[in-house]
Coordinates of C-alpha atoms in Angstrom, one line a residue:
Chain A
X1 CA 0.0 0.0 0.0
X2 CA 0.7 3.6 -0.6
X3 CA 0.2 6.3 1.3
X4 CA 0.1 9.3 -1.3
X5 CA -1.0 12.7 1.2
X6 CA -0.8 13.6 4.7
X7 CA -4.6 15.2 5.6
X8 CA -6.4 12.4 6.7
X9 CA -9.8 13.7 6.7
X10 CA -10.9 11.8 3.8
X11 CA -9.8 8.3 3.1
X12 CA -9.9 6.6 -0.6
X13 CA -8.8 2.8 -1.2
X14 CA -8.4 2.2 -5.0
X15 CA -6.8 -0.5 -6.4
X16 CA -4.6 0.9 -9.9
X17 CA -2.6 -1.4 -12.1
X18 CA -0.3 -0.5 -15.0
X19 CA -2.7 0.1 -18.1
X20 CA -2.4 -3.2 -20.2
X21 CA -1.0 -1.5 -23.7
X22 CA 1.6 0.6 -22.5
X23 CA 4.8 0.8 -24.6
X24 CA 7.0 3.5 -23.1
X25 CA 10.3 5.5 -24.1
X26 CA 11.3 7.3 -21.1
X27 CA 14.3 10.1 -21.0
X28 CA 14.3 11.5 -17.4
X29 CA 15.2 15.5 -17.7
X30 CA 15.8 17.9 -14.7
X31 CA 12.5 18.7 -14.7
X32 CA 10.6 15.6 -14.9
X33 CA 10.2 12.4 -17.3
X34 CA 9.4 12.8 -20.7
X35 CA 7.4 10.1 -21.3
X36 CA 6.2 8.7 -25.4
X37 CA 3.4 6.5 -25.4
X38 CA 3.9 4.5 -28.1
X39 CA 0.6 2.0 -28.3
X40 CA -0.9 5.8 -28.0
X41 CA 1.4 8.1 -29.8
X42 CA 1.2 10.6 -26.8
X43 CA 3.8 12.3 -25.1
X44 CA 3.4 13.7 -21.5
X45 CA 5.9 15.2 -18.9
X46 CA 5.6 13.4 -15.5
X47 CA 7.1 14.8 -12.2
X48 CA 9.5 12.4 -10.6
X49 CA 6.9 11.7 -7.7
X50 CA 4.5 10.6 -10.4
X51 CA 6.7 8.0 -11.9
X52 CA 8.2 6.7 -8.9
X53 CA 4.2 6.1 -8.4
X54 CA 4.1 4.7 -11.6
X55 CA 7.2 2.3 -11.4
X56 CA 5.6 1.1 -8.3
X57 CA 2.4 0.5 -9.5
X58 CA 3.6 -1.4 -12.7
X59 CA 5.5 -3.8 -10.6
X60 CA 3.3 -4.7 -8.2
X61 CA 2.2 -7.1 -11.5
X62 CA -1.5 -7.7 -12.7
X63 CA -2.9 -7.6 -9.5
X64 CA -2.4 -4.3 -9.2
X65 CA -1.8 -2.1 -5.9
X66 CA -4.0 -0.5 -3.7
X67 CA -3.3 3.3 -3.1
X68 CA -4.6 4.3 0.2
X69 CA -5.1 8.2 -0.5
X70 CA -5.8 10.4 2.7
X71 CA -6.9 13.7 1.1
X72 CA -8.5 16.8 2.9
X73 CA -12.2 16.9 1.1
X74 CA -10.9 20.6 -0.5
X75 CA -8.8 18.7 -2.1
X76 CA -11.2 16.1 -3.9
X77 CA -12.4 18.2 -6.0
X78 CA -10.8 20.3 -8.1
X79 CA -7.6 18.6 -7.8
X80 CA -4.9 20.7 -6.9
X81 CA -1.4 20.6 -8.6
X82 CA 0.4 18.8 -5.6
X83 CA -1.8 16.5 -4.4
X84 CA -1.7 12.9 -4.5
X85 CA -4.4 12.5 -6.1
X86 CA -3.9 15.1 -9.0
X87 CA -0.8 12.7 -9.8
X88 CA -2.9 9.3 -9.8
X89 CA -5.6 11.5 -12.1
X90 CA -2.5 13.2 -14.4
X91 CA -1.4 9.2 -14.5
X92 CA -4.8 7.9 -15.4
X93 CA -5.2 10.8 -18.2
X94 CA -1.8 9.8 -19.6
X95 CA -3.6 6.1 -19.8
X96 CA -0.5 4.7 -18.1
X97 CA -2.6 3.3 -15.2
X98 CA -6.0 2.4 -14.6
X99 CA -8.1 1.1 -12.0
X100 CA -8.5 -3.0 -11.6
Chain B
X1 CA 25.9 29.4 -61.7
X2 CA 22.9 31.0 -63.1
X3 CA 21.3 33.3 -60.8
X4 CA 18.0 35.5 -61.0
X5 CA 19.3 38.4 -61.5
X6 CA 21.7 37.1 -64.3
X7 CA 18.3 36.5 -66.4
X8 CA 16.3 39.1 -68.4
X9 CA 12.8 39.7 -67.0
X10 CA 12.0 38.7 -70.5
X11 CA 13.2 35.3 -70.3
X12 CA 12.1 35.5 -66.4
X13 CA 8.5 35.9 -67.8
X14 CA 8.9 32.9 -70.6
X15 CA 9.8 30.8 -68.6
X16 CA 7.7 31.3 -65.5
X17 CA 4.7 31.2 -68.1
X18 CA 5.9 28.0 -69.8
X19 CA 7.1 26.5 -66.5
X20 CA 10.1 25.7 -67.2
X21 CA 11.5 28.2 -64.4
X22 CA 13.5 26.5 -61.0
X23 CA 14.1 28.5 -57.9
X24 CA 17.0 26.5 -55.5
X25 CA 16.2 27.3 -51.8
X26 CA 18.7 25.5 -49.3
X27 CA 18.2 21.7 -50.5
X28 CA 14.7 22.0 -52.5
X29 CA 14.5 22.5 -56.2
X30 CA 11.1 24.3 -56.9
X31 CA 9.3 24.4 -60.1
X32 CA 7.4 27.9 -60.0
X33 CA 4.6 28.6 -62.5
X34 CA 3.0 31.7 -63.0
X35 CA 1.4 34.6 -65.3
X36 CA 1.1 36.9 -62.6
X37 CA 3.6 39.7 -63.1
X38 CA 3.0 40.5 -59.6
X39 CA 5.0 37.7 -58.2
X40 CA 7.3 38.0 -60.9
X41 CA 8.6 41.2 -59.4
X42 CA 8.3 40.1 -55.8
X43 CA 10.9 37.0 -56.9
X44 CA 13.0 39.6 -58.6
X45 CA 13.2 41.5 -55.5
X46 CA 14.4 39.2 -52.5
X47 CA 15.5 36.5 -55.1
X48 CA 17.8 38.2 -57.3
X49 CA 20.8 36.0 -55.6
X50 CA 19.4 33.0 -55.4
X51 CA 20.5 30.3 -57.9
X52 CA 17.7 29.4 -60.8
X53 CA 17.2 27.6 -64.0
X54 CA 14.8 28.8 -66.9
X55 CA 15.5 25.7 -69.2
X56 CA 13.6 23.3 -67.0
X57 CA 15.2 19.8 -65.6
X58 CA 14.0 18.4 -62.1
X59 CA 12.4 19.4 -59.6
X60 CA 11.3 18.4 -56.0
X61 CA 8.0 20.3 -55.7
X62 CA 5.4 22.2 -58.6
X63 CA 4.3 24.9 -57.5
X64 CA 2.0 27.6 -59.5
X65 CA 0.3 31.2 -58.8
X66 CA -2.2 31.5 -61.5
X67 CA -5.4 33.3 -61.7
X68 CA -8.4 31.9 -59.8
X69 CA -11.8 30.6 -61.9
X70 CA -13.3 32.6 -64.4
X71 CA -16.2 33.9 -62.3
X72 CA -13.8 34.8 -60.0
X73 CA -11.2 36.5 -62.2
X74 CA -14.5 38.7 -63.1
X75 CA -14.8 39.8 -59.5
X76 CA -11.2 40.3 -59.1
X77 CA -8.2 40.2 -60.2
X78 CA -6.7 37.2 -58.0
X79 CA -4.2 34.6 -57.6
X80 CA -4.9 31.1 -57.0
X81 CA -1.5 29.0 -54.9
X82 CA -1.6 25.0 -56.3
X83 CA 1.0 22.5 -55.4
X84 CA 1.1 19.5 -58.2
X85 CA -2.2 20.9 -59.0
X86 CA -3.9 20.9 -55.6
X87 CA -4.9 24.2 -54.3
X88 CA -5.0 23.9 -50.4
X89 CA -5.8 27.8 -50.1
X90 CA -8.7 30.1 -51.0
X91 CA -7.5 32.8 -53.6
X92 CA -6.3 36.0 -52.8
X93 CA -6.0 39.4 -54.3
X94 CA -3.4 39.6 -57.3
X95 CA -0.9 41.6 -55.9
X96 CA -1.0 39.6 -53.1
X97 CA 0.9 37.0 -55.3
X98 CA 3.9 37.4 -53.6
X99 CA 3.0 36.8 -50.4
X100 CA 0.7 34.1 -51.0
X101 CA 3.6 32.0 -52.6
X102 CA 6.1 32.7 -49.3
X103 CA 2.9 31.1 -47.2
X104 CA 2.2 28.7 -49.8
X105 CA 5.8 27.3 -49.4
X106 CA 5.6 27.4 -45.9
X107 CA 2.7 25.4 -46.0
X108 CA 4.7 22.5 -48.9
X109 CA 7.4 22.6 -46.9
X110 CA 5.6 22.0 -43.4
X111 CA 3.5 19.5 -44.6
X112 CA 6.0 17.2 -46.8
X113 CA 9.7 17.1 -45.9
X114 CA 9.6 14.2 -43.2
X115 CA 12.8 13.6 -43.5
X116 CA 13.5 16.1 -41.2
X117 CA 11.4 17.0 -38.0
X118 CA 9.9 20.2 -38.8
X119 CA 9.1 23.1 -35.8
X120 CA 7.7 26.3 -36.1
X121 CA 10.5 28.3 -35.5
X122 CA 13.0 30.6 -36.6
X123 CA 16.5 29.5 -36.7
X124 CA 19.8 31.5 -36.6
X125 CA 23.8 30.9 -36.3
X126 CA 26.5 32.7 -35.4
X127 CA 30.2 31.5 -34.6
X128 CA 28.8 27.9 -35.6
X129 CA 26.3 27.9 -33.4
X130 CA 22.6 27.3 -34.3
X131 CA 19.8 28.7 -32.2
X132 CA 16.1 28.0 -32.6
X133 CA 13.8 30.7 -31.8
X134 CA 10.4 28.9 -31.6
X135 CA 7.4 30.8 -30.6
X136 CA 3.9 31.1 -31.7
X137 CA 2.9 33.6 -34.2
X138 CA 2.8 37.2 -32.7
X139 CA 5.4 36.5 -30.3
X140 CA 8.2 38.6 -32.6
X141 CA 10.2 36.0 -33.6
X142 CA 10.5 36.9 -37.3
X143 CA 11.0 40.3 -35.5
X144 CA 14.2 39.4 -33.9
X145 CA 15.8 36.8 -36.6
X146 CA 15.4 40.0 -38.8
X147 CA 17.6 42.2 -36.7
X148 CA 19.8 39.2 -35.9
X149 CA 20.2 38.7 -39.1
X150 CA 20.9 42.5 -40.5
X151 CA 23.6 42.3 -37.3
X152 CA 25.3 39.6 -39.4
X153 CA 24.1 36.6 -38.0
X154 CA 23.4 33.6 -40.5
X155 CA 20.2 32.7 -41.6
X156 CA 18.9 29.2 -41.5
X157 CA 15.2 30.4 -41.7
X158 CA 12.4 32.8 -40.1
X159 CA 10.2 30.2 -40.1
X160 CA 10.8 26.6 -40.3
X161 CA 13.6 24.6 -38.3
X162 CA 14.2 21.5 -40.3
X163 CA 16.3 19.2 -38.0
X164 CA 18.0 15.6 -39.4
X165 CA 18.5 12.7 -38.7
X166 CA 20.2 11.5 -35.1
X167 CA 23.0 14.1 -35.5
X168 CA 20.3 16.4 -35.6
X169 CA 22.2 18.9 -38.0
X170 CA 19.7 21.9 -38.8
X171 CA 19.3 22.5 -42.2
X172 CA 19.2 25.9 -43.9
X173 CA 16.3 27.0 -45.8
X174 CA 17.2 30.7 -46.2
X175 CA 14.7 32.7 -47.8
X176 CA 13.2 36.1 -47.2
X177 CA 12.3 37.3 -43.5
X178 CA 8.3 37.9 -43.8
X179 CA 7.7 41.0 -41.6
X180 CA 4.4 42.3 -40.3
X181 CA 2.9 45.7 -39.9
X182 CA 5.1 48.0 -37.6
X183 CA 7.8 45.7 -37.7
X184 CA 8.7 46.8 -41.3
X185 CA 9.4 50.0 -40.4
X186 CA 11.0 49.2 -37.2
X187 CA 13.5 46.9 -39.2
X188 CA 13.6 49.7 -42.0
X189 CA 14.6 52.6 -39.6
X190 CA 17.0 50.6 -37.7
X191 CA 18.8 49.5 -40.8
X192 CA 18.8 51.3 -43.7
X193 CA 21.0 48.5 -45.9
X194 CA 17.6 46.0 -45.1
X195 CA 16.3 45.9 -48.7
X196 CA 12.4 44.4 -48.9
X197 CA 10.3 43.0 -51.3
X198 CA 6.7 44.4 -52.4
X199 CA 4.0 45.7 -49.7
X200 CA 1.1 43.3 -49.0
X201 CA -1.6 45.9 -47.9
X202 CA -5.1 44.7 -46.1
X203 CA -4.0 41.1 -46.1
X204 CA -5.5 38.7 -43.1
X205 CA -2.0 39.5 -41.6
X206 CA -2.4 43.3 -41.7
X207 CA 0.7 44.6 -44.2
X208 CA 3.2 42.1 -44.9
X209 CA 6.6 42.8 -46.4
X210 CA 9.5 40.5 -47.0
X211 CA 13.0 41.5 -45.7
X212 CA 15.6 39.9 -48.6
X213 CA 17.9 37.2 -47.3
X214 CA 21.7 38.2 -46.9
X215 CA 23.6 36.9 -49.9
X216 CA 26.5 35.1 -47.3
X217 CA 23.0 33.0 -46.2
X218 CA 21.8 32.5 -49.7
X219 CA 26.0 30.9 -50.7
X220 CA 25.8 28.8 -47.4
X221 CA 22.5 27.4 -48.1
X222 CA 24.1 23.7 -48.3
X223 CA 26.1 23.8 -45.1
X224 CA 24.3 22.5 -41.8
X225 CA 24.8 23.2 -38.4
X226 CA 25.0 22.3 -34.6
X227 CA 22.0 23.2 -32.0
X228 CA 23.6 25.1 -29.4
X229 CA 20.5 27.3 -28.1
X230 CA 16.5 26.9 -27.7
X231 CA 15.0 29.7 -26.9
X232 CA 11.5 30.9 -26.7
X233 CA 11.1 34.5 -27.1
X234 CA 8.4 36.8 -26.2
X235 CA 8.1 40.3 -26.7
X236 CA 6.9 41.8 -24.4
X237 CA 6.7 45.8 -24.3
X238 CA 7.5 48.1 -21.5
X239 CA 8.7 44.8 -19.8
X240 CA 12.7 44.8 -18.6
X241 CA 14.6 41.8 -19.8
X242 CA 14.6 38.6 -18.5
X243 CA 15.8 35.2 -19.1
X244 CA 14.9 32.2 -17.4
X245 CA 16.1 28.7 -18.3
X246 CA 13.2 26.2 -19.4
X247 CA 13.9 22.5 -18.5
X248 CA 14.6 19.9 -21.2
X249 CA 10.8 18.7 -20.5
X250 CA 8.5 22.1 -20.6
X251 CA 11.1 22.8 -23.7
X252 CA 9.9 19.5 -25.4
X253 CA 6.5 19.8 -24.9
X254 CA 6.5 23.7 -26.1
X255 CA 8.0 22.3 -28.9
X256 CA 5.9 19.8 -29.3
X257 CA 3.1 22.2 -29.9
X258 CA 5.1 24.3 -32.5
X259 CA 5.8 21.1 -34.6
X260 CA 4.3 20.6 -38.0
X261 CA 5.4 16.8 -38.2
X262 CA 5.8 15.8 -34.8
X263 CA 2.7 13.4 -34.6
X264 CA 3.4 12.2 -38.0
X265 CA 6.9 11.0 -37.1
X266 CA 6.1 9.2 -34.0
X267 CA 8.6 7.3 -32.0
X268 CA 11.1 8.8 -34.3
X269 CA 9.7 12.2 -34.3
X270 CA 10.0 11.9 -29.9
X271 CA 13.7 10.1 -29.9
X272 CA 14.5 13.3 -32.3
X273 CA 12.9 15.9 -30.2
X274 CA 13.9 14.0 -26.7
X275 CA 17.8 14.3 -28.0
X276 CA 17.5 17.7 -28.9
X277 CA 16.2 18.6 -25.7
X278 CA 18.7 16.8 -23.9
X279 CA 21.3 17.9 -25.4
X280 CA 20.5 21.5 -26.3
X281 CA 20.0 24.3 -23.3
X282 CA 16.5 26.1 -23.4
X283 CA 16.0 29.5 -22.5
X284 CA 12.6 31.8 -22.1
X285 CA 13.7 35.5 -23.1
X286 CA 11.2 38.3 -22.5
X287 CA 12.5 41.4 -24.0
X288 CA 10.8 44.5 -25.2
X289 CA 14.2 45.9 -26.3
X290 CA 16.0 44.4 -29.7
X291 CA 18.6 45.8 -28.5
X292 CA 18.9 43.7 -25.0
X293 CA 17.6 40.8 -27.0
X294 CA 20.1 40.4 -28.9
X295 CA 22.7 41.4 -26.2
X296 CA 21.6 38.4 -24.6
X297 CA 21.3 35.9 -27.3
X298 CA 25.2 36.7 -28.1
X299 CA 26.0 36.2 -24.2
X300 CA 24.4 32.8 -24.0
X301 CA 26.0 32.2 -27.4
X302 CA 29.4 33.4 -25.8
X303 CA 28.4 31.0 -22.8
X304 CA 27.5 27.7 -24.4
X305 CA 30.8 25.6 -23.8

């Protein structure tokens, strides 16, 4: 399990796996990792918290992982740039991971 | 070697009308077809230097400015941009001729060389050292390579960087500097050797002009160069200078959005773009001053190891 944010007012258990078609070149820049999609011919820029997330996801193998996200309920909805959950959502809009 | 102005305009005008005229710009032979003695002169004046042939022989593209449909020629006098027959443009007023072939061979280029990954973006070298100035339109890009380029300064292109291969040699492409509006006269006042092609009055643009290309661009037209500099430029007026570094990944992705080819290359296209941002420092510069602009381009020239 991982624990993404620190305001434990609001508790959300999902279980994420590594999206089944993903074919990835990765170069890591000083600014994040720039990231081509190649089953999706996309390209996206992911912070280095967001792919550690990412590598930790895609190993944890077909059974996926369960994220235990503790957000404030401010920070639900909209997501904010730094919150856990904004990276599971920029992850699940890059279609690298999706929920089992 | 036969260059425009070596021709007579009488032998200019044959062989434009029986299309047997080629224009070589950097590596592309262009077959150019036209009646319209309109573009005629605009190709006389910020072409005179650049090498031609009016006995026909190959070419890489066929291009034509011609006179629109009947009913339209009625209405108007116009001109009507084909490549290989295909006219992707609406028509536009005759003595907009000019103009409409500089966008028209914008557009060929954009769309067809995928040899080369192709951005939206001016391109510049001095002391060996290639720079891209990418920006969106408006941002006074062409602006700047203009006065880079009347301060000596090589020019690759005001318009299209054409990067190739995994060396990722830029590739000249030097043709005239299209100009917009007050810029003209800026340029004009600041440098009274900047020689320009016809006025385009009342086109979508505003006024467009085309500054000619230096002859020393125009001879060097077949040799590439290095990326040493990205930058993004933005003028900016009343604003002091700055300049801020952009990392490799918010410089790929702004390129990204400036690329004509970039989806069309694919994996290619990103191990292309991911090298040259890897490997090339970006910088933002926000200048309302030509002046510091280029002040600071040749200090981050003088600074790249």
């Amino acid at each position: 399990m991982i624990r993404i944010a620190a305001s434990p007012r609001c508790e959300l258990d999902v279980k994420y796996s590594r999206s089944s078609c993903v074919e990835l070149d990765a170069r890591h820049c000083e600014d994040g990792v720039l990231v081509y999609d190649a089953a999706m011919r996309s390209t996206h820029l992911i912070s280095y918290e967001g792919w550690h997330l990412f590598l930790s996801v895609s190993q944890a193998g077909t059974d996926g992982i369960t994220l235990d996200l503790l957000l404030a309920p401010s920070l639900l909805e909209p997501a904010v740039a730094d919150s856990g959950l904004s990276l599971i959502r920029g992850l699940e809009a890059a279609g690298l991971i999706r929920r089992c | 070697m036969l260059r425009l102005a070596d021709i007579s305009a009488q032998d200019l005008k044959r062989s434009l009308i029986q299309g047997t005229f080629r224009l070589e710009i950097g590596g592309f032979s262009l077959r150019v077809d036209s009646n319209i003695p309109e573009l005629q002169a605009g190709l006389c004046s910020v072409y005179d230097y650049y090498p031609v042939s009016v006995g026909g022989g190959y070419y890489d593209y066929d291009l034509a400015i011609r006179p629109a449909s009947p009913p339209r020629r009625w209405l108007r006098r116009n001109a009507l941009f084909s490549i290989s027959g295909q006219a992707p443009f609406l028509p536009m007023a005759a003595e907009h001729a000019h103009a409409l072939f500089e966008w028209g061979l914008n557009w060929t280029i954009g769309s067809s060389v995928h040899q080369y990954l192709v951005l939206h973006s001016g391109v510049v070298e001095k002391n060996g050292k290639g720079v891209l100035l990418a920006a969106v339109s408006g941002s006074g890009k062409s602006t700047l390579t203009a006065e880079l380029v009347m301060r000596d300064w090589r020019l690759f292109s005001d318009e299209l960087a054409l990067i190739d291969g995994p060396d990722l040699r830029l590739m000249p492409f030097p043709r005239p500097v299209s100009l917009k509006n007050q810029s003209i006269d800026l340029i004009r006042g600041r440098h009274s050797a900047a020689r320009f092609g016809p006025l385009a009055h009342d086109t979508q643009k505003g006024t467009i002009a085309h500054l000619r290309a230096p002859d020393g661009s125009v001879e060097r037209s077949g040799e590439s160069s290095r990326p040493a500099l990205i930058v993004f430029p933005k003028w900016a007026p009343g604003q002091a200078l700055r300049v801020s570094p952009v990392g490799a990944g918010q410089a790929a992705l702004r390129l990204i959005d400036q690329s004509f080819n970039y989806s069309t290359l694919g994996q290619l296209g990103f191990a292309r773009l991911a090298d040259l941002v890897q490997g090339t420092r970006a910088w933002e510069l926000e200048y309302s001053s030509l002046d510091d602009a280029v002040d600071a381009l040749e200090d981050l020239i003088a600074d790249d190891a």
